[in-house]
Amino acid sequence: MLTRFHLELGFAGLVLLIGATGLVGSSGLDFGWGADGPRAGYFPFRVAVILVAMATLVAVQAIINRAALRRVVVAEPEGLRRVLGFGLPIIGLVLVAQWLGLYVAMALYLLVVIRWQGRRPWHTALGVALGVTVVTFLIFEIWFQVPLLKGPLEIMLGLG
Amino acid sequence: MLANIDSLMHGFTVALTGYHIMLMVGGVLLGILVGVLPGLGAPNGVTLLLPLTFSMDPVSAIILLTSLYWGALFGGSTTSILFNIPGEPSSVATTFDGYPMARQGRATEALTYAFLSAGFGALVGIIVITLLSSAVASFALRFGPPEYFAVYALAFASFVAFGGGAPVKTIIALGLGFGFGMVGTDTVSGSMRLTFELDQLIRGISFLVVVIGLFGLGELLLTIEEGPEFKGASGRIDPREMFRAAARMPRYWFAMLRGSAVGVWMGITPGGPTAASFMSYGIARRTSRNRDNFGKGEPEGVIAPETADHSAGTAAMLPMLSLGIPGSATAAVMLGGLMIWGLNPGPMLFLEQRDFVWGMIASMYLGNVIGVVLVLATVPLFAAMLSVSFSIIGPIIVTVCMVGAYTVAGAPFDLWLALAFGAVGYLMKKLDYPLAPLILAMVIGDKAEDAFRQSMLSSSGSLGILWSNWLAGTLTTLAILFLCWPFVALLLGRRSAAEVAITPAAGHEENRA
Amino acid sequence: MKLLPKATLALGAVLLSTLPAAAQQSWKPTRPIEFVVTSGAGGGTDVFARAVQAAINKHDLVPTSVVVTNKGGGSGVEGYVYGTGAKADPHKVIFGTNNAWTLPMVAKTSWSTADFTPVAIMAFDEFMLWTKADGPYKTAADFVAAARAQPGTLRMGGSQTHDTDQTLTVLIEKAAKIQLKYIPYQGGGQVGVQLAGGHIEANTNNPSESVGGWRGGQVKPVCVFRSEPFSPGPKVTETQGWSDIPTCASQGIPIEQFSMPRTIFLPPGVPAAAQTYWADLFRRVSETPEWKDYVTRTSQSGRFVSGDEMRQVIQKEESETREIFSEAGWLVK
């Protein structure tokens, strides 16, 4: 069970990490105030410092209030399971899109998610998957001439 | 002024032909389509039509392109309200109250408010252009780097300072927004910042990809956690609800006027529609009698950003024509078109190309009326989408988000970015971090920094330049006063220290905004 | 644009095959073509690419469709990165300026100019020195004298950092022995308006970027960076035409010639036949009335350069630029 305490700490950690990355990134730049105003790194460096400081503050306050925060449940196991069940296929979609292109990936994603997660009959799943993909192709590729990510299949078909 | 009205009448004789009205209808329809789809925006629509216009008369060409722009501005609000995915950057602020309204089963009402107030805002913008064209152009010339900076600072201060919420978390959200906005090439020094020598980061982190992740995907995750179906979204569409909502509109006359004033101001100055909608929302949340209801589905929270967005969008056409300043990406493409048609933006355009300029201004009146009518006609269609089961519409929204994220820059890397921001958006919502300051910081942080450093270059590092004339001085002082407000409130003991930090209670009012 | 009548397409194909050069060609486009623009929408390079696209569409010069995409991130680095990603794909054509060789000098890029296949330079955009119309500097000589009297205070605006505008500013400083204060903005249009509003004292805009302001009495050109004035043409304002503007060299800024090439490249590793195909195609584009119209309207010098001649131009420009950049301390590697 996920309590607010853990989530607060976790997100503060993420912010801390982002802030630290910013510190590393801006330390390579000149972060002073020169004769003609602030240098390239002036604002990035200060923003990174503020992020690190504020993240620490949130973490400290979370620890001080831990008794209260531990009692607050932010997500029930059932809800979390649904979030993961919905989120993981999206990661799959992005992964597949990197090498098979966006069209193939979205068709597969829609088919799989609607068939197995939505427990819809095959014809619904297939219909939605193909319909959405074809409509997207027509609107973007043909009509508005905005090329989307393509993979080996489209190139084979001479569409890419 | 009278001469302008005369010119306008002349413009109507140019604009009001069957052919032009046909172009307006076509342009508006196409615009609504690109506006609704997060992957496409007004700039895509305009670039698509640009080759077609090469063989057209410039007046017809600009009427077609501007009508498309109005259509896209209207369409952009639709997905903001229905799915929390802004179709256009300038409709981000519409999600704050529009989406909660839709979730309470008031989608039709919210869409009606949005479109009617948008139409009202546009009308105010056009009237200002018509009456004050010459004065506005010379006013816009007064804006150098210090004034630019002051305008951004004021927009920023009025949104952030007028909001409630837990200051520590607001500061984190702001810091993240500023930080993400800084990635990429630094305008002033020309060096790469925070790119870690990754090719994918050279163009910077796109604000649209972040919005798609934080709002679109993040909201989907929240929705699915609460249950497998859209909560509260009623599938029943009652066209009469549209008329009832329209009849209630006059009640919000003050909100509409205030929003239009903010919008016209930001359209004439270099603020732009996106910053205008945030600023207007911020001021409304502070001054409205219903301020406690903001973020929970308050009609004024829809009306305020929509009027400002559209009045800014229309008012910005004036500096574009008379000075060649593109107020938005769309305007930049139109300016390119102007050059290809053989017209040069500049003060002489108003004297030498009366047919073109006044024909266009006249078409803006009609184009926006057509826009409101057509977009209202689509309300039942879009509202019907809410009745589709989430197990089907949910995955479709995911693919729309991904296509949208990809089209921003045509980069596969942005898909990962959108995904990551989806997760971050979910977590931030769970922990009552406000999302709006992050977005606002991304939108104007970068521009404000450029303007600030350009000012410092000018003055050799002296801050005095921000008060070097009454215009910059007044704006800067106002911005500082606004910004200091929360600290004053804090000192007056309106919040206890513990509340200020992280407890859910303090952050709750910021839930949506 | 997509739905061309079949007959027109067929006619285009027939015309294409009757041309002598077509006989040796072993390559022609089979898939949709992408014009990659290394600037944002509405920028000078964007208008350039779209003018080419318009001429191609009008005369049906290629058998497939042409899409223009803007990849202007990182001052154009994004477009070239995208080009290296499309290795050996002759369906991607990259439109740029001298940024093809200046960018790798001032930024750490994962590509170098030599990676790309040069196709053509289609025009050279001219530069002028502009001042505020009702300002104190009536001539370039006035401006130089004022800059000399108060070193480092006159503000010169430009469209970016370490770009052609700033390069020219450095050259002006050296040639006229003055010091200016360079302020980078975003795009020539904005720089023009900043000058009109009196927020800077001068800029080095291209003629097309400020012609509107000149006609409107906001800004005026005081000299042109050419070896001789423009050839006589129609009046631009009531009293003056481009040809009435003296050369900068005659005004105390001894710079003979400064212009910016409008370049076209192909991705690395494309077949030689494709390079020939495109060079030939763009030569034909440069002969269309639409193209000539674009060049005249934007007051550029339309000179078509390809093949070895283009390599020489690039080599010369590159070494000259490198020298200026290294002296100014802008080089990154």
Tab-separated table of C-alpha atoms in Angstrom, chain C:
chain	number	residue	atom	x	y	z
C	1	MET	CA	-1.519	19.786	-54.122
C	2	LYS	CA	-1.483	16.044	-53.678
C	3	LEU	CA	-4.285	15.289	-56.033
C	4	LEU	CA	-2.695	16.340	-59.289
C	5	PRO	CA	-4.592	15.203	-62.324
C	6	LYS	CA	-3.007	12.096	-63.748
C	7	ALA	CA	-2.706	13.694	-67.155
C	8	THR	CA	-0.580	16.529	-65.778
C	9	LEU	CA	1.657	14.046	-64.056
C	10	ALA	CA	2.050	12.036	-67.224
C	11	LEU	CA	2.796	15.175	-69.190
C	12	GLY	CA	5.427	16.118	-66.622
C	13	ALA	CA	6.991	12.689	-66.936
C	14	VAL	CA	7.121	12.960	-70.718
C	15	LEU	CA	8.756	16.382	-70.525
C	16	LEU	CA	11.227	15.026	-68.017
C	17	SER	CA	12.262	12.113	-70.188
C	18	THR	CA	12.769	14.245	-73.278
C	19	LEU	CA	15.363	16.368	-71.569
C	20	PRO	CA	18.926	15.482	-72.580
C	21	ALA	CA	20.248	15.222	-69.051
C	22	ALA	CA	17.582	12.690	-68.197
C	23	ALA	CA	19.175	10.164	-70.509
C	24	GLN	CA	22.114	9.467	-68.197
C	25	GLN	CA	20.094	9.647	-65.011
C	26	SER	CA	19.850	6.431	-63.166
C	27	TRP	CA	18.042	7.900	-60.196
C	28	LYS	CA	14.778	9.687	-59.672
C	29	PRO	CA	12.473	10.085	-56.657
C	30	THR	CA	10.223	7.135	-55.933
C	31	ARG	CA	8.891	8.147	-52.538
C	32	PRO	CA	7.535	11.421	-51.097
C	33	ILE	CA	10.255	14.052	-50.888
C	34	GLU	CA	10.953	16.000	-47.727
C	35	PHE	CA	12.450	19.488	-47.841
C	36	VAL	CA	14.135	19.905	-44.458
C	37	VAL	CA	14.316	23.579	-43.536
C	38	THR	CA	17.007	24.559	-41.027
C	39	SER	CA	14.999	27.507	-39.732
C	40	GLY	CA	11.622	28.013	-38.114
C	41	ALA	CA	8.425	28.629	-40.070
C	42	GLY	CA	8.429	32.065	-41.665
C	43	GLY	CA	12.230	32.485	-41.516
C	44	GLY	CA	14.299	33.397	-44.561
C	45	THR	CA	15.277	29.783	-45.270
C	46	ASP	CA	11.644	28.730	-44.911
C	47	VAL	CA	10.485	31.251	-47.512
C	48	PHE	CA	13.359	30.081	-49.758
C	49	ALA	CA	12.322	26.410	-49.544
C	50	ARG	CA	8.663	27.230	-50.080
C	51	ALA	CA	9.462	29.351	-53.110
C	52	VAL	CA	11.327	26.360	-54.571
C	53	GLN	CA	8.419	24.085	-53.648
C	54	ALA	CA	5.950	26.442	-55.312
C	55	ALA	CA	8.012	26.513	-58.532
C	56	ILE	CA	8.315	22.708	-58.523
C	57	ASN	CA	4.590	22.246	-57.999
C	58	LYS	CA	3.677	24.786	-60.630
C	59	HIS	CA	5.786	23.126	-63.311
C	60	ASP	CA	5.466	19.506	-62.120
C	61	LEU	CA	9.219	19.107	-61.962
C	62	VAL	CA	9.303	16.015	-59.716
C	63	PRO	CA	7.224	12.848	-59.991
C	64	THR	CA	6.307	12.554	-56.290
C	65	SER	CA	4.920	14.915	-53.672
C	66	VAL	CA	7.069	17.459	-51.830
C	67	VAL	CA	6.630	18.159	-48.120
C	68	VAL	CA	8.374	21.008	-46.311
C	69	THR	CA	9.260	20.421	-42.646
C	70	ASN	CA	10.824	22.961	-40.310
C	71	LYS	CA	13.697	21.811	-38.144
C	72	GLY	CA	15.165	25.034	-36.874
C	73	GLY	CA	15.988	24.031	-33.297
C	74	GLY	CA	19.430	24.990	-32.005
C	75	SER	CA	19.800	27.694	-34.710
C	76	GLY	CA	19.386	24.989	-37.366
C	77	VAL	CA	21.554	22.249	-35.837
C	78	GLU	CA	18.390	20.158	-35.553
C	79	GLY	CA	17.894	20.094	-39.327
C	80	TYR	CA	21.428	18.872	-39.993
C	81	VAL	CA	21.211	16.277	-37.222
C	82	TYR	CA	18.035	15.047	-38.887
C	83	GLY	CA	19.943	14.977	-42.187
C	84	THR	CA	22.671	12.742	-40.784
C	85	GLY	CA	19.926	10.475	-39.425
C	86	ALA	CA	18.575	10.087	-42.967
C	87	LYS	CA	21.919	8.738	-44.191
C	88	ALA	CA	21.976	7.782	-47.867
C	89	ASP	CA	18.349	8.806	-48.402
C	90	PRO	CA	18.181	11.079	-51.465
C	91	HIS	CA	14.507	11.856	-50.735
C	92	LYS	CA	15.532	14.248	-47.975
C	93	VAL	CA	16.789	17.600	-49.190
C	94	ILE	CA	18.259	20.053	-46.691
C	95	PHE	CA	17.779	23.788	-47.149
C	96	GLY	CA	20.109	26.142	-45.343
C	97	THR	CA	22.474	29.061	-45.540
C	98	ASN	CA	26.113	29.331	-44.611
C	99	ASN	CA	24.950	27.799	-41.306
C	100	ALA	CA	26.006	24.470	-42.886
C	101	TRP	CA	29.611	25.418	-42.140
C	102	THR	CA	29.319	28.057	-39.402
C	103	LEU	CA	27.322	25.942	-36.953
C	104	PRO	CA	29.990	23.223	-36.464
C	105	MET	CA	32.447	26.017	-35.643
C	106	VAL	CA	30.434	27.648	-32.868
C	107	ALA	CA	28.615	24.667	-31.371
C	108	LYS	CA	29.522	21.122	-30.494
C	109	THR	CA	27.743	19.228	-33.236
C	110	SER	CA	27.718	15.539	-34.022
C	111	TRP	CA	28.212	16.278	-37.737
C	112	SER	CA	30.577	18.277	-39.893
C	113	THR	CA	30.038	20.124	-43.148
C	114	ALA	CA	32.034	17.575	-45.122
C	115	ASP	CA	29.521	14.851	-44.160
C	116	PHE	CA	26.844	16.353	-46.356
C	117	THR	CA	26.554	16.154	-50.116
C	118	PRO	CA	26.535	19.657	-51.618
C	119	VAL	CA	23.901	20.165	-54.306
C	120	ALA	CA	23.528	23.830	-55.124
C	121	ILE	CA	23.632	27.434	-54.026
C	122	MET	CA	20.623	29.129	-55.555
C	123	ALA	CA	21.018	32.759	-54.523
C	124	PHE	CA	23.029	35.144	-52.388
C	125	ASP	CA	21.199	37.389	-49.965
C	126	GLU	CA	22.646	40.881	-49.617
C	127	PHE	CA	23.298	42.872	-46.467
C	128	MET	CA	22.822	46.557	-45.804
C	129	LEU	CA	23.496	48.874	-42.919
C	130	TRP	CA	20.247	50.364	-41.616
C	131	THR	CA	19.610	53.271	-39.257
C	132	LYS	CA	16.457	54.872	-37.882
C	133	ALA	CA	14.823	57.099	-40.495
C	134	ASP	CA	14.490	60.158	-38.255
C	135	GLY	CA	17.603	59.359	-36.229
C	136	PRO	CA	20.820	61.385	-36.043
C	137	TYR	CA	22.736	59.233	-38.551
C	138	LYS	CA	21.920	60.335	-42.059
C	139	THR	CA	24.756	58.419	-43.695
C	140	ALA	CA	26.973	55.465	-42.887
C	141	ALA	CA	29.835	57.919	-42.460
C	142	ASP	CA	27.828	59.747	-39.719
C	143	PHE	CA	27.291	56.452	-37.976
C	144	VAL	CA	30.965	55.504	-38.143
C	145	ALA	CA	32.005	58.932	-36.844
C	146	ALA	CA	29.558	58.682	-33.929
C	147	ALA	CA	30.732	55.160	-33.097
C	148	ARG	CA	34.310	56.341	-33.095
C	149	ALA	CA	33.488	59.247	-30.786
C	150	GLN	CA	31.826	56.990	-28.203
C	151	PRO	CA	33.354	53.513	-28.460
C	152	GLY	CA	31.221	50.578	-27.383
C	153	THR	CA	27.971	52.447	-26.784
C	154	LEU	CA	26.131	52.363	-30.116
C	155	ARG	CA	23.847	49.310	-30.181
C	156	MET	CA	23.859	47.052	-33.214
C	157	GLY	CA	21.027	44.524	-33.391
C	158	GLY	CA	21.222	41.144	-35.093
C	159	SER	CA	19.058	38.083	-35.530
C	160	GLN	CA	21.167	35.602	-33.541
C	161	THR	CA	24.430	35.074	-31.724
C	162	HIS	CA	27.502	34.035	-33.718
C	163	ASP	CA	25.555	34.211	-36.983
C	164	THR	CA	26.039	36.247	-40.157
C	165	ASP	CA	24.798	39.465	-38.540
C	166	GLN	CA	27.301	39.233	-35.723
C	167	THR	CA	30.064	38.187	-38.117
C	168	LEU	CA	29.345	41.246	-40.218
C	169	THR	CA	29.312	43.402	-37.087
C	170	VAL	CA	32.779	42.129	-36.190
C	171	LEU	CA	33.967	42.824	-39.736
C	172	ILE	CA	32.543	46.357	-39.570
C	173	GLU	CA	34.295	46.961	-36.263
C	174	LYS	CA	37.586	45.819	-37.739
C	175	ALA	CA	37.242	47.585	-41.078
C	176	ALA	CA	36.092	50.933	-39.674
C	177	LYS	CA	38.165	50.625	-36.481
C	178	ILE	CA	35.169	51.191	-34.206
C	179	GLN	CA	33.538	49.363	-31.328
C	180	LEU	CA	29.848	48.557	-31.211
C	181	LYS	CA	27.573	46.813	-28.754
C	182	TYR	CA	25.969	43.762	-30.371
C	183	ILE	CA	22.534	42.692	-29.123
C	184	PRO	CA	21.099	39.409	-30.456
C	185	TYR	CA	17.334	39.165	-31.035
C	186	GLN	CA	15.292	36.497	-32.756
C	187	GLY	CA	14.927	36.997	-36.478
C	188	GLY	CA	15.434	39.915	-38.816
C	189	GLY	CA	11.826	41.105	-38.569
C	190	GLN	CA	12.150	41.745	-34.856
C	191	VAL	CA	15.510	43.472	-35.310
C	192	GLY	CA	13.914	45.784	-37.870
C	193	VAL	CA	11.139	46.760	-35.471
C	194	GLN	CA	13.624	47.322	-32.640
C	195	LEU	CA	15.456	49.775	-34.886
C	196	ALA	CA	12.213	51.501	-35.875
C	197	GLY	CA	11.388	51.920	-32.179
C	198	GLY	CA	14.828	53.346	-31.443
C	199	HIS	CA	15.863	50.523	-29.117
C	200	ILE	CA	19.037	49.995	-31.161
C	201	GLU	CA	21.040	52.432	-33.303
C	202	ALA	CA	21.646	50.239	-36.356
C	203	ASN	CA	21.282	46.773	-37.845
C	204	THR	CA	22.510	44.799	-40.837
C	205	ASN	CA	19.226	43.414	-42.167
C	206	ASN	CA	18.766	41.905	-45.610
C	207	PRO	CA	16.840	44.153	-47.999
C	208	SER	CA	13.683	42.020	-47.808
C	209	GLU	CA	13.641	42.080	-44.012
C	210	SER	CA	13.322	45.847	-43.762
C	211	VAL	CA	11.816	47.010	-47.039
C	212	GLY	CA	8.441	47.548	-45.344
C	213	GLY	CA	9.976	49.745	-42.680
C	214	TRP	CA	11.882	51.735	-45.295
C	215	ARG	CA	8.787	52.441	-47.331
C	216	GLY	CA	6.932	53.341	-44.160
C	217	GLY	CA	9.554	55.901	-43.187
C	218	GLN	CA	10.697	54.064	-40.049
C	219	VAL	CA	14.176	52.926	-41.026
C	220	LYS	CA	16.528	53.677	-43.899
C	221	PRO	CA	19.431	51.851	-45.541
C	222	VAL	CA	22.628	53.882	-45.459
C	223	CYS	CA	24.982	51.577	-47.352
C	224	VAL	CA	25.154	48.172	-48.999
C	225	PHE	CA	27.859	45.542	-48.505
C	226	ARG	CA	28.539	45.011	-52.209
C	227	SER	CA	31.444	45.917	-54.404
C	228	GLU	CA	29.130	48.208	-56.372
C	229	PRO	CA	25.606	49.557	-55.797
C	230	PHE	CA	22.547	47.589	-56.937
C	231	SER	CA	21.794	47.956	-60.617
C	232	PRO	CA	19.069	50.518	-61.320
C	233	GLY	CA	15.519	49.369	-60.731
C	234	PRO	CA	12.141	50.805	-59.776
C	235	LYS	CA	11.846	53.271	-56.912
C	236	VAL	CA	11.144	51.691	-53.540
C	237	THR	CA	10.169	54.844	-51.669
C	238	GLU	CA	8.917	58.012	-53.273
C	239	THR	CA	12.395	59.344	-53.883
C	240	GLN	CA	14.790	56.412	-53.729
C	241	GLY	CA	15.421	52.957	-55.112
C	242	TRP	CA	17.887	50.266	-54.022
C	243	SER	CA	20.395	51.545	-56.582
C	244	ASP	CA	20.588	54.932	-54.817
C	245	ILE	CA	22.222	53.395	-51.768
C	246	PRO	CA	26.011	53.788	-51.824
C	247	THR	CA	28.423	50.966	-51.089
C	248	CYS	CA	29.744	50.714	-47.560
C	249	ALA	CA	33.295	50.841	-48.851
C	250	SER	CA	32.648	54.348	-50.167
C	251	GLN	CA	31.302	55.370	-46.744
C	252	GLY	CA	34.337	54.563	-44.650
C	253	ILE	CA	33.576	50.884	-43.977
C	254	PRO	CA	36.034	49.138	-46.285
C	255	ILE	CA	34.228	45.813	-46.749
C	256	GLU	CA	34.095	44.923	-50.424
C	257	GLN	CA	31.512	42.193	-50.410
C	258	PHE	CA	29.425	40.339	-47.843
C	259	SER	CA	26.510	38.101	-48.716
C	260	MET	CA	24.827	34.971	-47.474
C	261	PRO	CA	24.447	31.957	-49.772
C	262	ARG	CA	21.144	30.064	-49.882
C	263	THR	CA	22.383	26.478	-49.899
C	264	ILE	CA	20.930	23.046	-50.607
C	265	PHE	CA	22.504	19.794	-49.387
C	266	LEU	CA	21.686	16.089	-49.454
C	267	PRO	CA	22.283	13.699	-46.540
C	268	PRO	CA	25.637	11.915	-46.278
C	269	GLY	CA	26.309	8.953	-48.527
C	270	VAL	CA	23.740	9.465	-51.292
C	271	PRO	CA	24.552	8.077	-54.760
C	272	ALA	CA	26.214	10.440	-57.221
C	273	ALA	CA	23.299	10.007	-59.617
C	274	ALA	CA	20.936	11.488	-57.043
C	275	GLN	CA	23.232	14.444	-56.555
C	276	THR	CA	23.224	15.053	-60.319
C	277	TYR	CA	19.451	14.668	-60.448
C	278	TRP	CA	18.859	17.312	-57.780
C	279	ALA	CA	21.502	19.726	-59.076
C	280	ASP	CA	19.896	19.505	-62.483
C	281	LEU	CA	16.415	19.919	-61.047
C	282	PHE	CA	17.293	23.010	-59.022
C	283	ARG	CA	18.985	24.512	-62.058
C	284	ARG	CA	15.691	24.195	-63.873
C	285	VAL	CA	13.887	25.690	-60.863
C	286	SER	CA	16.250	28.660	-61.029
C	287	GLU	CA	15.111	29.279	-64.590
C	288	THR	CA	11.378	29.433	-63.784
C	289	PRO	CA	9.631	32.810	-63.717
C	290	GLU	CA	8.353	32.033	-60.166
C	291	TRP	CA	11.911	31.698	-58.892
C	292	LYS	CA	13.111	34.826	-60.695
C	293	ASP	CA	10.167	36.674	-59.230
C	294	TYR	CA	11.104	35.537	-55.708
C	295	VAL	CA	14.724	36.627	-56.171
C	296	THR	CA	13.748	40.075	-57.449
C	297	ARG	CA	11.130	40.648	-54.809
C	298	THR	CA	13.519	39.777	-51.991
C	299	SER	CA	16.376	41.786	-53.619
C	300	GLN	CA	18.762	38.840	-53.600
C	301	SER	CA	21.372	38.072	-56.207
C	302	GLY	CA	20.239	35.021	-58.117
C	303	ARG	CA	23.367	33.099	-59.042
C	304	PHE	CA	23.199	29.334	-59.481
C	305	VAL	CA	26.267	27.482	-58.255
C	306	SER	CA	26.710	23.704	-58.113
C	307	GLY	CA	29.245	20.920	-58.386
C	308	ASP	CA	32.926	21.768	-58.040
C	309	GLU	CA	32.236	25.481	-58.145
C	310	MET	CA	30.048	25.098	-55.059
C	311	ARG	CA	32.768	23.150	-53.264
C	312	GLN	CA	35.180	25.987	-53.964
C	313	VAL	CA	32.751	28.601	-52.682
C	314	ILE	CA	32.216	26.602	-49.507
C	315	GLN	CA	35.938	26.073	-48.996
C	316	LYS	CA	36.709	29.760	-49.437
C	317	GLU	CA	33.860	30.923	-47.206
C	318	GLU	CA	34.685	28.337	-44.588
C	319	SER	CA	38.327	29.312	-44.241
C	320	GLU	CA	37.494	33.033	-44.186
C	321	THR	CA	34.811	32.530	-41.572
C	322	ARG	CA	37.049	30.320	-39.461
C	323	GLU	CA	39.641	33.068	-39.358
C	324	ILE	CA	37.116	35.677	-38.210
C	325	PHE	CA	35.614	33.316	-35.653
C	326	SER	CA	38.926	32.266	-34.201
C	327	GLU	CA	39.977	35.893	-33.805
C	328	ALA	CA	36.657	36.686	-32.116
C	329	GLY	CA	37.100	33.651	-29.864
C	330	TRP	CA	33.898	31.916	-30.952
C	331	LEU	CA	35.335	28.563	-32.013
C	332	VAL	CA	34.385	25.623	-29.802
C	333	LYS	CA	36.778	23.023	-31.146
